[in-house]
Amino acid sequence: MNFDDTPQEAAFRAEARKWIGANAPKQFEAELSKSSLGRIKLKNDDIVEVAKAWQKKKSDGGWVCLHWPKEYGGRGATPVERVIWQQEEGVYGKLTSPFQIGEGMCGPTVMAYGSEQDKRRYLPKIASGEEIWCQLFSEPAGGSDVAGLRTRAERDGDHWIINGQKIWTSGAHYSDYGILLTRTDPTVPKHKGLTMFFLDMKSPGVEIKPIKQANGASDFNEVYFTDVKIPDAQRLGSVNDGWNVSLTTLMNERMSIGAGVATGFPELFEFCGNLMLEDGLAIDDRNVRSKLANWAVRASGLKYTSMRAISALSKGERPGPENSIGKLVAGSMIQDIAAFAMDLQGAAGVLSGPEDAEAGGKFQAMLLRAPGTRVEGGTDEIMRNIIAERVLGLPGDIRVDKDVPFNKIPTKGR
Ligand SMILES: Cc1cc2nc3c(=O)[nH]c(=O)nc-3n(C[C@H](O)[C@H](O)[C@H](O)COP(=O)(O)OP(=O)(O)OC[C@H]3O[C@@H](n4cnc5c(N)ncnc54)[C@H](O)[C@@H]3O)c2cc1C
């Protein structure tokens, strides 16, 4: 891959830079620069409202969901142009987080399985941020093994009646719609009796309970369904073909998480350049330098692994499962980096408030958020299974319940 811009890409970059320079919400630049994984918020403003305003402005200028077709609210841009946009958007890109699930997972699923009418109704509003979407897959009994889920959908004329519970639903508390994976036939093996829908999150019978996290935030929720009615027209894909539909969502999830995952390295490098230890700057200490060198090598390995995926996309190929490597490596790296930065702070490392702690407490926030990175979108162990089976060609995981009807799998209760 040639990393220099072609003349067309250089022109695209110049246009994007000019537009951002003229339109970005510069009043939030300093605060956004200080934020980090685990702490992206604004002191005096509601970040979702600020994010919505920026998204709408970008949408009016034609700068959202760049790779989507124009008729669905996108720009029809190339994968490389999308990366150029992200590079130019810089700190303001931190405002895209409420829309990532809609753009990265729900939108592509609706695009693949929705009716033309649905695509024209819902996709442009996902792109403009006017409607936020969430992903209702995981349940207490169905996380890594999402096909083990128990939320039931039962047909009732032109509608389906939903009963059950989801968990870890990011952003459900501010979402307008969600894609929902349900069990429609418990008498067949677990992957064969699932059906996908989308639903209005304000539907009667939907109850959302935020989960309080270790860092004090509530980014995700438990969602309960009691006799929730969904029109059959909101089914995505065929009845009992939900597993195949969910693979579209999950493949896009791994792509969107894997492509731009944070490592914490730039923050650590900057921190070590400013931190005074007893005998000088941290960055001049040979032990610190040796750690930094190791992480620098990993960070560039990750950068070029994600470039490989972008290069595959730009040639019209689908990036392979090797993208799982990015998430696996970056997840533990950010955790190690945060722990190291806190060690360097000595006793003061126990302080975590943005006002009291070193570097505005960004490493403390990262440390508390990093375990989530290692779980969301597939745990480390699941990533290792994917790499083992699909990249290295090792024998598959043992799946004893694969061919057993779901209602015959021994369990404590269903
Ligand atoms: C920050 C965050 C945001 C999330 N957002 C969403 C969301 O918006 N929507 C949504 O639907 N879900 C969401 N999730 C849920 C996420 O997808 C699940 O937590 C994840 O898939 C793991 O499932 P689980 O928590 O049930 O763990 P389990 O699957 O119960 O796993 C428990 C442990 O067993 C290990 N394990 C399980 N199976 C295997 C195996 N076959 N081989 C080896 N080890 C195994 C796991 O690695 C883990 O260590 C989110 C999670 C997090 C942390």
CSV table of C-alpha atoms and ligand atoms in Angstrom, one decimal:
chain,number,residue,atom,x,y,z
A,1,MET,CA,0.0,0.0,0.0
A,2,ASN,CA,1.3,3.5,-0.9
A,3,PHE,CA,0.7,5.8,2.2
A,4,ASP,CA,1.0,9.0,0.2
A,5,ASP,CA,-2.2,10.7,-0.9
A,6,THR,CA,-3.0,10.4,-4.6
A,7,PRO,CA,-3.9,13.8,-6.2
A,8,GLN,CA,-7.6,13.1,-5.8
A,9,GLU,CA,-7.1,12.1,-2.1
A,10,ALA,CA,-5.0,15.2,-1.5
A,11,ALA,CA,-7.8,17.3,-3.0
A,12,PHE,CA,-10.4,15.5,-0.8
A,13,ARG,CA,-8.2,16.1,2.3
A,14,ALA,CA,-7.9,19.8,1.5
A,15,GLU,CA,-11.7,20.1,1.1
A,16,ALA,CA,-12.4,18.2,4.3
A,17,ARG,CA,-9.8,20.3,6.3
A,18,LYS,CA,-11.3,23.5,5.0
A,19,TRP,CA,-14.8,22.5,5.8
A,20,ILE,CA,-13.8,21.4,9.4
A,21,GLY,CA,-11.9,24.6,9.9
A,22,ALA,CA,-14.9,26.6,9.0
A,23,ASN,CA,-17.6,24.6,10.8
A,24,ALA,CA,-16.2,22.6,13.8
A,25,PRO,CA,-17.5,23.4,17.3
A,26,LYS,CA,-14.2,25.0,18.4
A,27,GLN,CA,-15.5,26.0,21.8
A,28,PHE,CA,-15.2,22.3,22.8
A,29,GLU,CA,-11.8,21.6,21.3
A,30,ALA,CA,-9.8,22.0,24.5
A,31,GLU,CA,-12.1,19.8,26.6
A,32,LEU,CA,-12.3,17.1,23.9
A,33,SER,CA,-8.5,17.1,23.6
A,34,LYS,CA,-8.2,16.3,27.3
A,35,SER,CA,-10.8,13.5,27.2
A,36,SER,CA,-9.7,9.9,26.8
A,37,LEU,CA,-11.1,6.4,26.6
A,38,GLY,CA,-13.4,6.1,29.6
A,39,ARG,CA,-13.8,9.8,30.1
A,40,ILE,CA,-15.4,11.6,27.1
A,41,LYS,CA,-17.7,14.2,28.6
A,42,LEU,CA,-18.2,18.0,28.8
A,43,LYS,CA,-18.3,20.0,32.0
A,44,ASN,CA,-21.2,22.2,31.3
A,45,ASP,CA,-22.9,20.7,28.3
A,46,ASP,CA,-24.8,17.5,27.5
A,47,ILE,CA,-22.4,15.6,25.2
A,48,VAL,CA,-25.2,13.8,23.4
A,49,GLU,CA,-26.8,17.1,22.4
A,50,VAL,CA,-23.5,18.6,21.4
A,51,ALA,CA,-22.7,15.4,19.4
A,52,LYS,CA,-26.2,15.6,17.7
A,53,ALA,CA,-25.6,19.2,16.6
A,54,TRP,CA,-22.2,18.4,15.1
A,55,GLN,CA,-23.5,15.3,13.4
A,56,LYS,CA,-26.4,17.3,11.8
A,57,LYS,CA,-24.1,20.0,10.6
A,58,LYS,CA,-21.8,17.4,9.1
A,59,SER,CA,-24.8,15.7,7.5
A,60,ASP,CA,-26.0,19.0,5.9
A,61,GLY,CA,-22.5,19.4,4.5
A,62,GLY,CA,-22.4,15.8,3.2
A,63,TRP,CA,-19.7,14.6,5.7
A,64,VAL,CA,-21.4,11.7,7.5
A,65,CYS,CA,-21.5,7.9,6.9
A,66,LEU,CA,-19.0,8.7,4.1
A,67,HIS,CA,-19.0,5.2,2.6
A,68,TRP,CA,-22.8,4.9,2.5
A,69,PRO,CA,-24.6,5.5,-0.8
A,70,LYS,CA,-25.8,9.1,-1.3
A,71,GLU,CA,-29.5,8.1,-1.4
A,72,TYR,CA,-29.3,6.8,2.1
A,73,GLY,CA,-27.6,9.8,3.6
A,74,GLY,CA,-24.0,9.0,2.8
A,75,ARG,CA,-21.4,10.4,0.4
A,76,GLY,CA,-20.5,7.4,-1.7
A,77,ALA,CA,-16.8,7.9,-0.6
A,78,THR,CA,-14.0,5.4,-0.9
A,79,PRO,CA,-12.6,3.6,2.2
A,80,VAL,CA,-9.5,5.6,2.0
A,81,GLU,CA,-11.4,8.9,1.9
A,82,ARG,CA,-13.3,7.8,5.0
A,83,VAL,CA,-9.9,7.3,6.8
A,84,ILE,CA,-8.7,10.7,5.6
A,85,TRP,CA,-11.9,12.3,7.0
A,86,GLN,CA,-11.3,10.6,10.4
A,87,GLN,CA,-7.7,11.9,10.4
A,88,GLU,CA,-8.9,15.4,9.6
A,89,GLU,CA,-11.8,15.4,12.0
A,90,GLY,CA,-9.3,14.7,14.9
A,91,VAL,CA,-10.6,15.5,18.4
A,92,TYR,CA,-14.1,16.3,17.0
A,93,GLY,CA,-14.4,12.6,16.0
A,94,LYS,CA,-14.8,11.9,19.8
A,95,LEU,CA,-18.3,13.3,19.3
A,96,THR,CA,-19.3,10.5,17.0
A,97,SER,CA,-19.6,7.9,19.7
A,98,PRO,CA,-23.4,8.0,20.2
A,99,PHE,CA,-23.8,7.2,16.4
A,100,GLN,CA,-21.2,4.5,16.0
A,101,ILE,CA,-23.6,1.6,16.7
A,102,GLY,CA,-26.1,3.0,14.2
A,103,GLU,CA,-23.5,3.7,11.5
A,104,GLY,CA,-21.3,0.7,12.1
A,105,MET,CA,-23.9,-2.1,12.9
A,106,CYS,CA,-27.6,-1.2,12.7
A,107,GLY,CA,-27.4,0.8,9.5
A,108,PRO,CA,-25.5,-1.9,7.5
A,109,THR,CA,-28.0,-4.5,8.8
A,110,VAL,CA,-31.0,-2.4,7.6
A,111,MET,CA,-29.2,-1.8,4.4
A,112,ALA,CA,-28.7,-5.5,3.8
A,113,TYR,CA,-32.2,-6.7,4.9
A,114,GLY,CA,-34.6,-3.8,5.1
A,115,SER,CA,-37.2,-3.0,2.5
A,116,GLU,CA,-36.4,-0.1,0.1
A,117,GLN,CA,-39.0,2.0,1.9
A,118,ASP,CA,-37.3,1.3,5.3
A,119,LYS,CA,-33.9,2.1,3.9
A,120,ARG,CA,-35.1,5.5,2.7
A,121,ARG,CA,-37.1,6.2,5.9
A,122,TYR,CA,-34.5,5.2,8.5
A,123,LEU,CA,-30.9,5.3,7.0
A,124,PRO,CA,-30.7,9.1,6.4
A,125,LYS,CA,-31.8,9.8,9.9
A,126,ILE,CA,-29.2,7.4,11.3
A,127,ALA,CA,-26.6,9.2,9.2
A,128,SER,CA,-27.7,12.7,10.3
A,129,GLY,CA,-27.8,11.6,14.0
A,130,GLU,CA,-31.5,12.7,14.3
A,131,GLU,CA,-32.3,9.1,15.3
A,132,ILE,CA,-29.9,7.1,17.4
A,133,TRP,CA,-30.0,3.3,17.3
A,134,CYS,CA,-28.8,0.6,19.7
A,135,GLN,CA,-28.0,-3.2,19.4
A,136,LEU,CA,-30.1,-5.5,21.5
A,137,PHE,CA,-28.3,-8.8,21.3
A,138,SER,CA,-26.6,-9.8,24.6
A,139,GLU,CA,-28.6,-11.4,27.4
A,140,PRO,CA,-27.7,-12.8,30.8
A,141,ALA,CA,-27.6,-16.3,29.1
A,142,GLY,CA,-26.3,-15.2,25.7
A,143,GLY,CA,-23.2,-13.1,25.4
A,144,SER,CA,-20.2,-14.8,23.7
A,145,ASP,CA,-22.8,-17.5,22.8
A,146,VAL,CA,-25.3,-15.1,21.5
A,147,ALA,CA,-27.3,-17.9,19.9
A,148,GLY,CA,-28.1,-19.0,23.4
A,149,LEU,CA,-30.5,-16.1,23.9
A,150,ARG,CA,-33.9,-16.5,25.4
A,151,THR,CA,-36.0,-13.4,24.6
A,152,ARG,CA,-39.1,-14.8,22.8
A,153,ALA,CA,-41.0,-13.5,19.8
A,154,GLU,CA,-44.4,-15.1,19.2
A,155,ARG,CA,-46.5,-14.4,16.2
A,156,ASP,CA,-49.8,-12.7,16.6
A,157,GLY,CA,-51.4,-12.0,13.2
A,158,ASP,CA,-49.5,-9.1,11.6
A,159,HIS,CA,-47.5,-8.6,14.8
A,160,TRP,CA,-45.0,-10.3,17.0
A,161,ILE,CA,-45.2,-10.2,20.8
A,162,ILE,CA,-41.8,-9.9,22.6
A,163,ASN,CA,-41.0,-11.0,26.2
A,164,GLY,CA,-37.6,-11.2,27.8
A,165,GLN,CA,-34.5,-9.3,28.8
A,166,LYS,CA,-31.4,-7.9,27.2
A,167,ILE,CA,-28.3,-6.6,29.0
A,168,TRP,CA,-25.2,-4.4,28.3
A,169,THR,CA,-27.2,-2.4,25.7
A,170,SER,CA,-25.0,0.6,25.0
A,171,GLY,CA,-26.9,3.8,24.7
A,172,ALA,CA,-30.4,2.3,25.0
A,173,HIS,CA,-31.2,5.2,27.4
A,174,TYR,CA,-30.9,7.8,24.6
A,175,SER,CA,-31.7,5.6,21.6
A,176,ASP,CA,-34.8,6.0,19.4
A,177,TYR,CA,-34.6,2.5,17.7
A,178,GLY,CA,-32.8,-0.8,18.2
A,179,ILE,CA,-32.1,-4.0,16.3
A,180,LEU,CA,-33.4,-6.9,18.3
A,181,LEU,CA,-32.4,-10.6,18.1
A,182,THR,CA,-35.1,-13.0,19.4
A,183,ARG,CA,-35.9,-16.7,19.6
A,184,THR,CA,-38.9,-17.6,17.4
A,185,ASP,CA,-38.5,-21.4,17.4
A,186,PRO,CA,-37.1,-23.2,20.5
A,187,THR,CA,-37.7,-26.7,19.1
A,188,VAL,CA,-34.7,-26.5,16.6
A,189,PRO,CA,-31.0,-26.1,17.3
A,190,LYS,CA,-30.1,-22.7,18.8
A,191,HIS,CA,-28.8,-21.0,15.6
A,192,LYS,CA,-31.8,-22.1,13.5
A,193,GLY,CA,-34.6,-20.6,15.6
A,194,LEU,CA,-33.7,-16.9,15.8
A,195,THR,CA,-35.3,-13.9,14.1
A,196,MET,CA,-34.2,-10.3,13.8
A,197,PHE,CA,-36.4,-7.2,14.1
A,198,PHE,CA,-36.0,-3.5,14.6
A,199,LEU,CA,-38.2,-1.7,17.1
A,200,ASP,CA,-39.1,1.8,18.4
A,201,MET,CA,-37.4,2.0,21.8
A,202,LYS,CA,-40.4,4.1,23.0
A,203,SER,CA,-42.8,1.1,22.4
A,204,PRO,CA,-45.2,0.3,25.3
A,205,GLY,CA,-43.6,-2.5,27.4
A,206,VAL,CA,-40.0,-1.5,26.9
A,207,GLU,CA,-38.3,-0.7,30.2
A,208,ILE,CA,-34.7,0.6,30.3
A,209,LYS,CA,-32.6,0.4,33.5
A,210,PRO,CA,-29.1,2.0,33.4
A,211,ILE,CA,-26.2,0.0,34.8
A,212,LYS,CA,-23.8,1.9,37.1
A,213,GLN,CA,-20.2,1.3,36.1
A,214,ALA,CA,-17.0,1.3,38.1
A,215,ASN,CA,-16.1,4.7,36.7
A,216,GLY,CA,-19.4,6.2,37.9
A,217,ALA,CA,-20.8,6.5,34.4
A,218,SER,CA,-23.9,4.7,33.0
A,219,ASP,CA,-23.2,4.0,29.4
A,220,PHE,CA,-25.1,0.8,29.1
A,221,ASN,CA,-28.4,-0.7,30.3
A,222,GLU,CA,-30.6,-3.6,31.1
A,223,VAL,CA,-33.6,-3.6,28.8
A,224,TYR,CA,-36.8,-5.5,29.7
A,225,PHE,CA,-39.6,-6.5,27.2
A,226,THR,CA,-43.1,-7.2,28.5
A,227,ASP,CA,-45.6,-8.0,25.7
A,228,VAL,CA,-44.0,-5.5,23.4
A,229,LYS,CA,-45.8,-5.5,20.0
A,230,ILE,CA,-43.6,-5.3,16.8
A,231,PRO,CA,-45.2,-5.2,13.3
A,232,ASP,CA,-44.1,-8.0,11.1
A,233,ALA,CA,-43.0,-5.3,8.6
A,234,GLN,CA,-40.2,-4.6,11.0
A,235,ARG,CA,-38.7,-8.0,10.6
A,236,LEU,CA,-35.2,-8.1,9.1
A,237,GLY,CA,-34.7,-11.2,7.0
A,238,SER,CA,-36.7,-14.4,7.1
A,239,VAL,CA,-38.3,-16.0,10.1
A,240,ASN,CA,-35.8,-18.2,11.8
A,241,ASP,CA,-32.9,-16.8,9.7
A,242,GLY,CA,-31.8,-14.3,12.4
A,243,TRP,CA,-28.5,-16.0,12.9
A,244,ASN,CA,-27.4,-15.1,9.3
A,245,VAL,CA,-28.8,-11.6,9.7
A,246,SER,CA,-26.8,-11.2,12.9
A,247,LEU,CA,-23.6,-12.3,11.2
A,248,THR,CA,-23.9,-9.1,9.0
A,249,THR,CA,-24.2,-7.0,12.2
A,250,LEU,CA,-21.4,-8.8,14.0
A,251,MET,CA,-19.0,-8.7,11.0
A,252,ASN,CA,-19.6,-4.9,10.8
A,253,GLU,CA,-19.1,-4.7,14.6
A,254,ARG,CA,-15.7,-6.3,14.4
A,255,MET,CA,-14.8,-4.0,11.5
A,256,SER,CA,-15.9,-0.8,13.2
A,257,ILE,CA,-14.3,-1.7,16.6
A,258,GLY,CA,-11.2,-3.1,15.1
A,259,ALA,CA,-10.5,-0.3,12.7
A,260,GLY,CA,-10.0,2.5,15.1
A,261,VAL,CA,-9.4,1.1,18.6
A,262,ALA,CA,-7.5,3.3,21.1
A,263,THR,CA,-4.2,2.1,22.5
A,264,GLY,CA,-3.3,4.8,25.1
A,265,PHE,CA,0.2,5.1,23.6
A,266,PRO,CA,0.1,8.7,22.4
A,267,GLU,CA,-1.3,9.8,25.8
A,268,LEU,CA,1.5,7.9,27.6
A,269,PHE,CA,4.2,9.2,25.3
A,270,GLU,CA,3.1,12.8,26.0
A,271,PHE,CA,2.7,12.2,29.7
A,272,CYS,CA,6.3,10.8,30.0
A,273,GLY,CA,7.6,13.8,28.2
A,274,ASN,CA,6.3,16.1,30.9
A,275,LEU,CA,6.5,14.0,34.1
A,276,MET,CA,9.4,14.8,36.5
A,277,LEU,CA,10.7,11.8,38.4
A,278,GLU,CA,13.3,12.1,41.2
A,279,ASP,CA,16.3,12.2,38.8
A,280,GLY,CA,14.8,13.8,35.7
A,281,LEU,CA,12.1,13.6,33.1
A,282,ALA,CA,10.4,10.2,32.8
A,283,ILE,CA,11.1,10.0,29.1
A,284,ASP,CA,14.9,10.1,29.9
A,285,ASP,CA,14.7,7.1,32.3
A,286,ARG,CA,16.1,4.0,30.6
A,287,ASN,CA,13.4,1.7,32.1
A,288,VAL,CA,10.6,4.0,30.9
A,289,ARG,CA,12.2,4.3,27.5
A,290,SER,CA,12.4,0.5,27.1
A,291,LYS,CA,8.7,0.2,27.9
A,292,LEU,CA,7.8,3.0,25.5
A,293,ALA,CA,9.9,1.4,22.8
A,294,ASN,CA,8.0,-1.9,23.2
A,295,TRP,CA,4.6,-0.2,23.1
A,296,ALA,CA,5.7,2.0,20.1
A,297,VAL,CA,6.4,-1.2,18.1
A,298,ARG,CA,3.0,-2.6,19.0
A,299,ALA,CA,1.2,0.6,18.2
A,300,SER,CA,2.7,0.7,14.8
A,301,GLY,CA,2.0,-3.0,14.3
A,302,LEU,CA,-1.7,-2.2,15.0
A,303,LYS,CA,-1.6,0.8,12.7
A,304,TYR,CA,-0.3,-1.3,9.8
A,305,THR,CA,-2.7,-4.2,10.5
A,306,SER,CA,-5.6,-1.8,10.3
A,307,MET,CA,-4.1,-0.3,7.1
A,308,ARG,CA,-4.0,-3.8,5.7
A,309,ALA,CA,-7.8,-4.0,6.3
A,310,ILE,CA,-8.3,-0.6,4.7
A,311,SER,CA,-6.2,-1.6,1.7
A,312,ALA,CA,-8.3,-4.8,1.3
A,313,LEU,CA,-11.5,-2.7,1.4
A,314,SER,CA,-10.2,-0.2,-1.2
A,315,LYS,CA,-9.5,-3.1,-3.5
A,316,GLY,CA,-13.1,-4.2,-3.1
A,317,GLU,CA,-12.2,-7.2,-0.9
A,318,ARG,CA,-13.7,-8.0,2.5
A,319,PRO,CA,-11.2,-7.6,5.3
A,320,GLY,CA,-10.6,-11.0,6.9
A,321,PRO,CA,-10.8,-12.2,10.5
A,322,GLU,CA,-7.2,-10.9,11.0
A,323,ASN,CA,-8.9,-7.7,12.1
A,324,SER,CA,-9.6,-9.5,15.4
A,325,ILE,CA,-5.9,-9.1,16.1
A,326,GLY,CA,-6.3,-5.3,16.4
A,327,LYS,CA,-8.9,-5.5,19.1
A,328,LEU,CA,-7.1,-8.3,21.0
A,329,VAL,CA,-3.8,-6.5,21.2
A,330,ALA,CA,-5.1,-3.0,21.8
A,331,GLY,CA,-7.4,-4.1,24.6
A,332,SER,CA,-4.7,-5.4,26.8
A,333,MET,CA,-2.2,-2.7,25.7
A,334,ILE,CA,-4.4,0.1,26.9
A,335,GLN,CA,-4.9,-1.7,30.3
A,336,ASP,CA,-1.1,-2.2,30.7
A,337,ILE,CA,-0.4,1.4,29.7
A,338,ALA,CA,-2.9,2.9,32.1
A,339,ALA,CA,-1.5,0.7,35.0
A,340,PHE,CA,2.1,1.8,34.1
A,341,ALA,CA,1.2,5.5,34.0
A,342,MET,CA,-0.5,5.2,37.4
A,343,ASP,CA,2.6,3.5,38.8
A,344,LEU,CA,4.7,6.4,37.5
A,345,GLN,CA,2.5,8.7,39.5
A,346,GLY,CA,3.4,6.9,42.8
A,347,ALA,CA,1.1,7.4,45.7
A,348,ALA,CA,-0.8,10.2,43.8
A,349,GLY,CA,-1.9,7.5,41.3
A,350,VAL,CA,-4.8,6.7,43.7
A,351,LEU,CA,-6.4,10.1,43.0
A,352,SER,CA,-8.9,9.9,40.1
A,353,GLY,CA,-10.9,13.1,39.9
A,354,PRO,CA,-10.1,15.2,36.8
A,355,GLU,CA,-9.2,18.2,39.0
A,356,ASP,CA,-6.9,16.3,41.5
A,357,ALA,CA,-5.2,13.6,39.5
A,358,GLU,CA,-2.2,13.8,37.2
A,359,ALA,CA,-3.0,14.3,33.5
A,360,GLY,CA,-6.6,15.1,34.4
A,361,GLY,CA,-7.1,11.5,35.6
A,362,LYS,CA,-7.1,10.2,32.1
A,363,PHE,CA,-5.1,7.1,32.9
A,364,GLN,CA,-7.4,6.3,35.9
A,365,ALA,CA,-10.4,6.6,33.6
A,366,MET,CA,-8.7,4.3,31.0
A,367,LEU,CA,-7.9,1.7,33.6
A,368,LEU,CA,-11.5,1.5,34.6
A,369,ARG,CA,-12.8,1.4,31.0
A,370,ALA,CA,-10.2,-1.0,29.5
A,371,PRO,CA,-11.7,-4.3,30.8
A,372,GLY,CA,-14.8,-3.3,28.8
A,373,THR,CA,-12.8,-3.0,25.7
A,374,ARG,CA,-11.6,-6.5,26.2
A,375,VAL,CA,-15.2,-7.8,26.5
A,376,GLU,CA,-17.3,-5.7,24.1
A,377,GLY,CA,-17.7,-7.0,20.5
A,378,GLY,CA,-16.2,-10.4,21.5
A,379,THR,CA,-14.0,-11.2,24.5
A,380,ASP,CA,-10.2,-11.8,24.3
A,381,GLU,CA,-10.9,-15.6,24.4
A,382,ILE,CA,-13.4,-15.4,21.6
A,383,MET,CA,-11.0,-13.3,19.5
A,384,ARG,CA,-8.3,-15.9,20.1
A,385,ASN,CA,-10.8,-18.6,19.0
A,386,ILE,CA,-11.5,-16.7,15.8
A,387,ILE,CA,-7.8,-16.2,15.1
A,388,ALA,CA,-7.0,-19.8,15.9
A,389,GLU,CA,-9.8,-21.3,13.8
A,390,ARG,CA,-10.1,-18.8,10.9
A,391,VAL,CA,-6.6,-17.4,10.5
A,392,LEU,CA,-4.4,-20.2,11.7
A,393,GLY,CA,-6.7,-23.1,10.6
A,394,LEU,CA,-6.5,-24.9,14.0
A,395,PRO,CA,-9.2,-27.3,15.0
A,396,GLY,CA,-12.5,-25.7,16.0
A,397,ASP,CA,-13.9,-25.0,19.5
A,398,ILE,CA,-15.9,-28.0,20.9
A,399,ARG,CA,-19.6,-27.1,20.5
A,400,VAL,CA,-21.6,-29.9,22.1
A,401,ASP,CA,-25.0,-28.2,21.8
A,402,LYS,CA,-24.7,-27.3,18.2
A,403,ASP,CA,-27.2,-29.8,16.8
A,404,VAL,CA,-29.4,-30.2,19.9
A,405,PRO,CA,-32.9,-28.5,19.8
A,406,PHE,CA,-32.7,-25.4,22.0
A,407,ASN,CA,-35.4,-26.6,24.4
A,408,LYS,CA,-33.6,-29.9,25.0
A,409,ILE,CA,-30.3,-28.3,26.1
A,410,PRO,CA,-30.0,-29.0,29.8
A,411,THR,CA,-30.4,-25.7,31.7
A,412,LYS,CA,-31.5,-24.3,35.1
A,413,GLY,CA,-34.6,-22.5,33.6
A,414,ARG,CA,-35.7,-21.1,30.3
B,1,LIG,C1,-18.5,-1.9,27.2
B,1,LIG,C2,-19.5,-2.9,26.6
B,1,LIG,C3,-20.5,-2.5,25.8
B,1,LIG,C4,-21.4,-3.5,25.3
B,1,LIG,N1,-22.4,-3.1,24.4
B,1,LIG,C5,-23.3,-4.0,24.0
B,1,LIG,C6,-24.4,-3.6,23.1
B,1,LIG,O1,-24.6,-2.4,22.8
B,1,LIG,N2,-25.3,-4.5,22.7
B,1,LIG,C7,-25.1,-5.8,23.0
B,1,LIG,O2,-26.0,-6.7,22.6
B,1,LIG,N3,-24.1,-6.3,23.9
B,1,LIG,C8,-23.2,-5.4,24.3
B,1,LIG,N4,-22.2,-5.8,25.1
B,1,LIG,C9,-22.1,-7.2,25.6
B,1,LIG,C10,-21.0,-8.0,25.0
B,1,LIG,O3,-21.2,-8.3,23.6
B,1,LIG,C11,-20.8,-9.2,25.9
B,1,LIG,O4,-20.5,-8.8,27.2
B,1,LIG,C12,-19.8,-10.1,25.3
B,1,LIG,O5,-20.1,-10.7,24.1
B,1,LIG,C13,-19.4,-11.3,26.3
B,1,LIG,O6,-20.6,-11.9,26.8
B,1,LIG,P1,-20.9,-12.1,28.4
B,1,LIG,O7,-20.6,-10.8,29.0
B,1,LIG,O8,-22.2,-12.8,28.5
B,1,LIG,O9,-19.7,-13.1,28.8
B,1,LIG,P2,-19.7,-14.7,28.7
B,1,LIG,O10,-20.0,-15.0,27.3
B,1,LIG,O11,-20.6,-15.3,29.8
B,1,LIG,O12,-18.2,-15.0,29.0
B,1,LIG,C14,-17.6,-15.2,30.3
B,1,LIG,C15,-16.2,-15.6,30.2
B,1,LIG,O13,-16.1,-16.9,29.5
B,1,LIG,C16,-15.3,-16.8,28.4
B,1,LIG,N5,-15.8,-17.7,27.3
B,1,LIG,C17,-17.1,-17.7,26.8
B,1,LIG,N6,-17.2,-18.6,25.8
B,1,LIG,C18,-15.9,-19.1,25.6
B,1,LIG,C19,-15.4,-20.0,24.6
B,1,LIG,N7,-16.1,-20.6,23.7
B,1,LIG,N8,-14.0,-20.2,24.7
B,1,LIG,C20,-13.3,-19.6,25.6
B,1,LIG,N9,-13.7,-18.8,26.5
B,1,LIG,C21,-15.0,-18.5,26.5
B,1,LIG,C22,-15.3,-15.4,28.0
B,1,LIG,O14,-14.1,-15.0,27.2
B,1,LIG,C23,-15.4,-14.7,29.3
B,1,LIG,O15,-14.1,-14.6,29.9
B,1,LIG,C24,-21.3,-4.8,25.7
B,1,LIG,C25,-20.3,-5.2,26.6
B,1,LIG,C26,-19.4,-4.3,27.1
B,1,LIG,C27,-18.3,-4.7,28.0
